[in-house]
Amino acid sequence: MDEDIMESEVRTVVDAASARILTPRAGECLVCYVFRQLGEFGCDGTHRFALTFRDRTAPRATALLERLGSMGACCCDCEMFRNAYWVSSHPWFTGAEWGEVIGTGFRSEEPIDLRNAFGIDEPPAKTIYLCCQLVRRGSTQPCGNWTRKSRW
Ligand SMILES: [Zn+2]
Ligand SMILES: [Zn+2]
């Protein structure tokens, strides 16, 4: 068995899988996209996901990094969630299984009471998914899941 061929085949499969994950979903906003990628791959100290989003959906948003920097996320993707954005009071969570296809999952030891916590009319669930409320193509604004963090 030729190990080089094996390895290159494995790499092709892995590349195809991560390309699928890395592609912003139709209408998905910048913040949900970066949040989902950080959940999959973590932060590497750069703006790689914000830039991937921009290149694929909003190439004309040349001032994006400048704007993120002015909100406190000057240096890397995870800073967006430390300094710039926080989950709004009306995020779209679901405990339904289809959430896995379009959302970012959270697992909890105890069932999360969606009615009490978010006013969402669903039974408590141990795994809930944050689903993007969608923005128009070309926008780098967050959807209704996110609110600007006040720094003071
Ligand atoms: Zn980071
Ligand atoms: Zn969103």
PDB file of C-alpha atoms and ligand atoms in Angstrom:
ATOM      1  CA  MET A   1       0.000   0.000   0.000  1.00  0.00           C
ATOM      2  CA  ASP A   2       1.407   3.361  -1.004  1.00  0.00           C
ATOM      3  CA  GLU A   3       1.265   5.515   2.080  1.00  0.00           C
ATOM      4  CA  ASP A   4       1.570   8.742   0.168  1.00  0.00           C
ATOM      5  CA  ILE A   5      -1.559   7.997  -1.806  1.00  0.00           C
ATOM      6  CA  MET A   6      -3.411   7.006   1.359  1.00  0.00           C
ATOM      7  CA  GLU A   7      -2.423  10.199   3.039  1.00  0.00           C
ATOM      8  CA  SER A   8      -3.371  12.420   0.161  1.00  0.00           C
ATOM      9  CA  GLU A   9      -6.771  10.722  -0.050  1.00  0.00           C
ATOM     10  CA  VAL A  10      -7.364  11.271   3.636  1.00  0.00           C
ATOM     11  CA  ARG A  11      -6.344  14.875   3.255  1.00  0.00           C
ATOM     12  CA  THR A  12      -8.780  15.367   0.367  1.00  0.00           C
ATOM     13  CA  VAL A  13     -11.625  14.054   2.507  1.00  0.00           C
ATOM     14  CA  VAL A  14     -10.670  16.284   5.434  1.00  0.00           C
ATOM     15  CA  ASP A  15     -10.320  19.309   3.147  1.00  0.00           C
ATOM     16  CA  ALA A  16     -13.741  18.699   1.635  1.00  0.00           C
ATOM     17  CA  ALA A  17     -15.309  18.405   5.081  1.00  0.00           C
ATOM     18  CA  SER A  18     -13.746  21.581   6.405  1.00  0.00           C
ATOM     19  CA  ALA A  19     -14.564  23.479   3.213  1.00  0.00           C
ATOM     20  CA  ARG A  20     -18.208  22.603   3.797  1.00  0.00           C
ATOM     21  CA  ILE A  21     -18.061  23.794   7.393  1.00  0.00           C
ATOM     22  CA  LEU A  22     -16.099  26.914   6.462  1.00  0.00           C
ATOM     23  CA  THR A  23     -18.652  28.099   3.902  1.00  0.00           C
ATOM     24  CA  PRO A  24     -21.036  30.674   5.370  1.00  0.00           C
ATOM     25  CA  ARG A  25     -24.603  29.411   5.187  1.00  0.00           C
ATOM     26  CA  ALA A  26     -27.056  31.310   2.989  1.00  0.00           C
ATOM     27  CA  GLY A  27     -28.037  34.477   4.833  1.00  0.00           C
ATOM     28  CA  GLU A  28     -25.932  33.656   7.884  1.00  0.00           C
ATOM     29  CA  CYS A  29     -24.596  36.796   9.558  1.00  0.00           C
ATOM     30  CA  LEU A  30     -20.953  37.561  10.305  1.00  0.00           C
ATOM     31  CA  VAL A  31     -21.274  37.113  14.044  1.00  0.00           C
ATOM     32  CA  CYS A  32     -23.140  33.782  13.940  1.00  0.00           C
ATOM     33  CA  TYR A  33     -20.670  32.551  11.341  1.00  0.00           C
ATOM     34  CA  VAL A  34     -17.585  33.447  13.367  1.00  0.00           C
ATOM     35  CA  PHE A  35     -19.214  32.077  16.512  1.00  0.00           C
ATOM     36  CA  ARG A  36     -19.902  28.759  14.778  1.00  0.00           C
ATOM     37  CA  GLN A  37     -16.359  28.515  13.398  1.00  0.00           C
ATOM     38  CA  LEU A  38     -14.773  29.267  16.760  1.00  0.00           C
ATOM     39  CA  GLY A  39     -16.890  26.454  18.197  1.00  0.00           C
ATOM     40  CA  GLU A  40     -15.522  24.085  15.545  1.00  0.00           C
ATOM     41  CA  PHE A  41     -11.933  25.166  15.206  1.00  0.00           C
ATOM     42  CA  GLY A  42     -11.088  27.632  17.978  1.00  0.00           C
ATOM     43  CA  CYS A  43      -9.248  30.915  17.650  1.00  0.00           C
ATOM     44  CA  ASP A  44      -5.751  30.983  16.206  1.00  0.00           C
ATOM     45  CA  GLY A  45      -5.081  34.581  17.208  1.00  0.00           C
ATOM     46  CA  THR A  46      -6.081  36.060  13.854  1.00  0.00           C
ATOM     47  CA  HIS A  47      -9.225  37.312  12.128  1.00  0.00           C
ATOM     48  CA  ARG A  48      -9.279  34.297   9.817  1.00  0.00           C
ATOM     49  CA  PHE A  49     -13.018  33.622  10.132  1.00  0.00           C
ATOM     50  CA  ALA A  50     -14.102  37.252   9.870  1.00  0.00           C
ATOM     51  CA  LEU A  51     -11.918  37.484   6.768  1.00  0.00           C
ATOM     52  CA  THR A  52     -13.255  34.236   5.291  1.00  0.00           C
ATOM     53  CA  PHE A  53     -16.778  35.542   5.795  1.00  0.00           C
ATOM     54  CA  ARG A  54     -15.914  38.844   4.174  1.00  0.00           C
ATOM     55  CA  ASP A  55     -14.161  37.276   1.203  1.00  0.00           C
ATOM     56  CA  ARG A  56     -17.008  34.882   0.513  1.00  0.00           C
ATOM     57  CA  THR A  57     -20.052  37.034   1.131  1.00  0.00           C
ATOM     58  CA  ALA A  58     -19.111  40.711   1.404  1.00  0.00           C
ATOM     59  CA  PRO A  59     -15.847  41.378  -0.497  1.00  0.00           C
ATOM     60  CA  ARG A  60     -16.621  45.095  -0.657  1.00  0.00           C
ATOM     61  CA  ALA A  61     -16.601  45.449   3.126  1.00  0.00           C
ATOM     62  CA  THR A  62     -12.961  46.512   3.098  1.00  0.00           C
ATOM     63  CA  ALA A  63     -13.246  48.430   6.374  1.00  0.00           C
ATOM     64  CA  LEU A  64     -14.544  45.428   8.301  1.00  0.00           C
ATOM     65  CA  LEU A  65     -11.422  44.846  10.409  1.00  0.00           C
ATOM     66  CA  GLU A  66     -11.179  48.529  11.150  1.00  0.00           C
ATOM     67  CA  ARG A  67     -14.760  48.544  12.364  1.00  0.00           C
ATOM     68  CA  LEU A  68     -14.237  45.420  14.485  1.00  0.00           C
ATOM     69  CA  GLY A  69     -11.088  47.005  15.900  1.00  0.00           C
ATOM     70  CA  SER A  70     -12.983  50.113  16.893  1.00  0.00           C
ATOM     71  CA  MET A  71     -15.389  47.857  18.826  1.00  0.00           C
ATOM     72  CA  GLY A  72     -12.552  46.234  20.758  1.00  0.00           C
ATOM     73  CA  ALA A  73     -11.904  43.259  18.492  1.00  0.00           C
ATOM     74  CA  CYS A  74      -8.703  44.505  16.924  1.00  0.00           C
ATOM     75  CA  CYS A  75      -6.594  41.395  16.928  1.00  0.00           C
ATOM     76  CA  CYS A  76      -8.536  38.149  16.604  1.00  0.00           C
ATOM     77  CA  ASP A  77     -11.909  36.490  16.120  1.00  0.00           C
ATOM     78  CA  CYS A  78     -12.647  35.518  19.718  1.00  0.00           C
ATOM     79  CA  GLU A  79     -12.316  39.142  20.817  1.00  0.00           C
ATOM     80  CA  MET A  80     -15.579  39.777  18.996  1.00  0.00           C
ATOM     81  CA  PHE A  81     -17.266  37.829  21.785  1.00  0.00           C
ATOM     82  CA  ARG A  82     -15.198  39.224  24.603  1.00  0.00           C
ATOM     83  CA  ASN A  83     -15.392  42.893  23.653  1.00  0.00           C
ATOM     84  CA  ALA A  84     -17.850  43.601  20.875  1.00  0.00           C
ATOM     85  CA  TYR A  85     -20.970  41.388  20.898  1.00  0.00           C
ATOM     86  CA  TRP A  86     -23.072  39.582  23.414  1.00  0.00           C
ATOM     87  CA  VAL A  87     -26.162  37.399  22.984  1.00  0.00           C
ATOM     88  CA  SER A  88     -29.202  39.670  22.704  1.00  0.00           C
ATOM     89  CA  SER A  89     -32.361  39.395  24.766  1.00  0.00           C
ATOM     90  CA  HIS A  90     -34.124  37.748  21.803  1.00  0.00           C
ATOM     91  CA  PRO A  91     -31.785  35.103  20.412  1.00  0.00           C
ATOM     92  CA  TRP A  92     -33.242  32.331  18.286  1.00  0.00           C
ATOM     93  CA  PHE A  93     -32.590  29.121  20.182  1.00  0.00           C
ATOM     94  CA  THR A  94     -34.202  25.801  19.491  1.00  0.00           C
ATOM     95  CA  GLY A  95     -33.965  22.448  21.179  1.00  0.00           C
ATOM     96  CA  ALA A  96     -35.263  20.702  18.052  1.00  0.00           C
ATOM     97  CA  GLU A  97     -32.978  18.351  16.166  1.00  0.00           C
ATOM     98  CA  TRP A  98     -33.008  20.410  12.972  1.00  0.00           C
ATOM     99  CA  GLY A  99     -31.112  23.035  14.942  1.00  0.00           C
ATOM    100  CA  GLU A 100     -28.014  20.963  14.385  1.00  0.00           C
ATOM    101  CA  VAL A 101     -28.206  21.662  10.653  1.00  0.00           C
ATOM    102  CA  ILE A 102     -28.487  25.423  10.871  1.00  0.00           C
ATOM    103  CA  GLY A 103     -27.289  26.355  14.348  1.00  0.00           C
ATOM    104  CA  THR A 104     -24.446  26.183  16.834  1.00  0.00           C
ATOM    105  CA  GLY A 105     -25.057  23.677  19.623  1.00  0.00           C
ATOM    106  CA  PHE A 106     -24.716  24.125  23.368  1.00  0.00           C
ATOM    107  CA  ARG A 107     -24.776  21.132  25.658  1.00  0.00           C
ATOM    108  CA  SER A 108     -25.773  21.374  29.277  1.00  0.00           C
ATOM    109  CA  GLU A 109     -25.883  18.854  32.132  1.00  0.00           C
ATOM    110  CA  GLU A 110     -29.306  20.079  33.172  1.00  0.00           C
ATOM    111  CA  PRO A 111     -32.163  20.694  30.710  1.00  0.00           C
ATOM    112  CA  ILE A 112     -32.322  24.369  29.723  1.00  0.00           C
ATOM    113  CA  ASP A 113     -35.702  25.973  30.249  1.00  0.00           C
ATOM    114  CA  LEU A 114     -36.187  27.810  26.949  1.00  0.00           C
ATOM    115  CA  ARG A 115     -39.526  29.271  28.047  1.00  0.00           C
ATOM    116  CA  ASN A 116     -38.162  30.914  31.155  1.00  0.00           C
ATOM    117  CA  ALA A 117     -34.771  31.888  29.820  1.00  0.00           C
ATOM    118  CA  PHE A 118     -35.704  33.174  26.366  1.00  0.00           C
ATOM    119  CA  GLY A 119     -39.488  33.198  26.079  1.00  0.00           C
ATOM    120  CA  ILE A 120     -39.299  30.447  23.459  1.00  0.00           C
ATOM    121  CA  ASP A 121     -42.274  28.117  23.413  1.00  0.00           C
ATOM    122  CA  GLU A 122     -40.450  24.796  23.512  1.00  0.00           C
ATOM    123  CA  PRO A 123     -39.923  22.121  26.135  1.00  0.00           C
ATOM    124  CA  PRO A 124     -36.642  22.198  28.107  1.00  0.00           C
ATOM    125  CA  ALA A 125     -33.735  20.558  26.288  1.00  0.00           C
ATOM    126  CA  LYS A 126     -30.207  19.534  27.220  1.00  0.00           C
ATOM    127  CA  THR A 127     -28.835  20.523  23.843  1.00  0.00           C
ATOM    128  CA  ILE A 128     -29.966  23.779  22.325  1.00  0.00           C
ATOM    129  CA  TYR A 129     -28.898  25.438  19.097  1.00  0.00           C
ATOM    130  CA  LEU A 130     -28.359  29.094  18.397  1.00  0.00           C
ATOM    131  CA  CYS A 131     -29.724  29.679  14.881  1.00  0.00           C
ATOM    132  CA  CYS A 132     -28.953  32.761  12.816  1.00  0.00           C
ATOM    133  CA  GLN A 133     -31.892  35.105  12.239  1.00  0.00           C
ATOM    134  CA  LEU A 134     -30.312  35.888   8.862  1.00  0.00           C
ATOM    135  CA  VAL A 135     -29.213  39.088   7.173  1.00  0.00           C
ATOM    136  CA  ARG A 136     -29.209  40.192   3.553  1.00  0.00           C
ATOM    137  CA  ARG A 137     -26.284  39.071   1.440  1.00  0.00           C
ATOM    138  CA  GLY A 138     -23.338  41.445   1.463  1.00  0.00           C
ATOM    139  CA  SER A 139     -24.102  42.721   4.960  1.00  0.00           C
ATOM    140  CA  THR A 140     -21.572  42.469   7.776  1.00  0.00           C
ATOM    141  CA  GLN A 141     -24.109  43.463  10.426  1.00  0.00           C
ATOM    142  CA  PRO A 142     -25.116  40.969  13.114  1.00  0.00           C
ATOM    143  CA  CYS A 143     -28.583  39.411  13.134  1.00  0.00           C
ATOM    144  CA  GLY A 144     -30.992  39.807  16.023  1.00  0.00           C
ATOM    145  CA  ASN A 145     -29.130  37.173  18.062  1.00  0.00           C
ATOM    146  CA  TRP A 146     -26.466  39.699  19.003  1.00  0.00           C
ATOM    147  CA  THR A 147     -26.246  43.004  20.711  1.00  0.00           C
ATOM    148  CA  ARG A 148     -23.341  45.420  21.018  1.00  0.00           C
ATOM    149  CA  LYS A 149     -21.499  45.068  24.260  1.00  0.00           C
ATOM    150  CA  SER A 150     -21.244  48.255  26.195  1.00  0.00           C
ATOM    151  CA  ARG A 151     -17.669  48.580  27.360  1.00  0.00           C
ATOM    152  CA  TRP A 152     -18.508  50.699  30.335  1.00  0.00           C
TER     153      TRP A 152
HETATM  154 ZN    ZN B   1      -8.695  35.064  19.804  1.00  0.00          ZN
HETATM  155 ZN    ZN B   2     -26.780  35.644  12.939  1.00  0.00          ZN
END
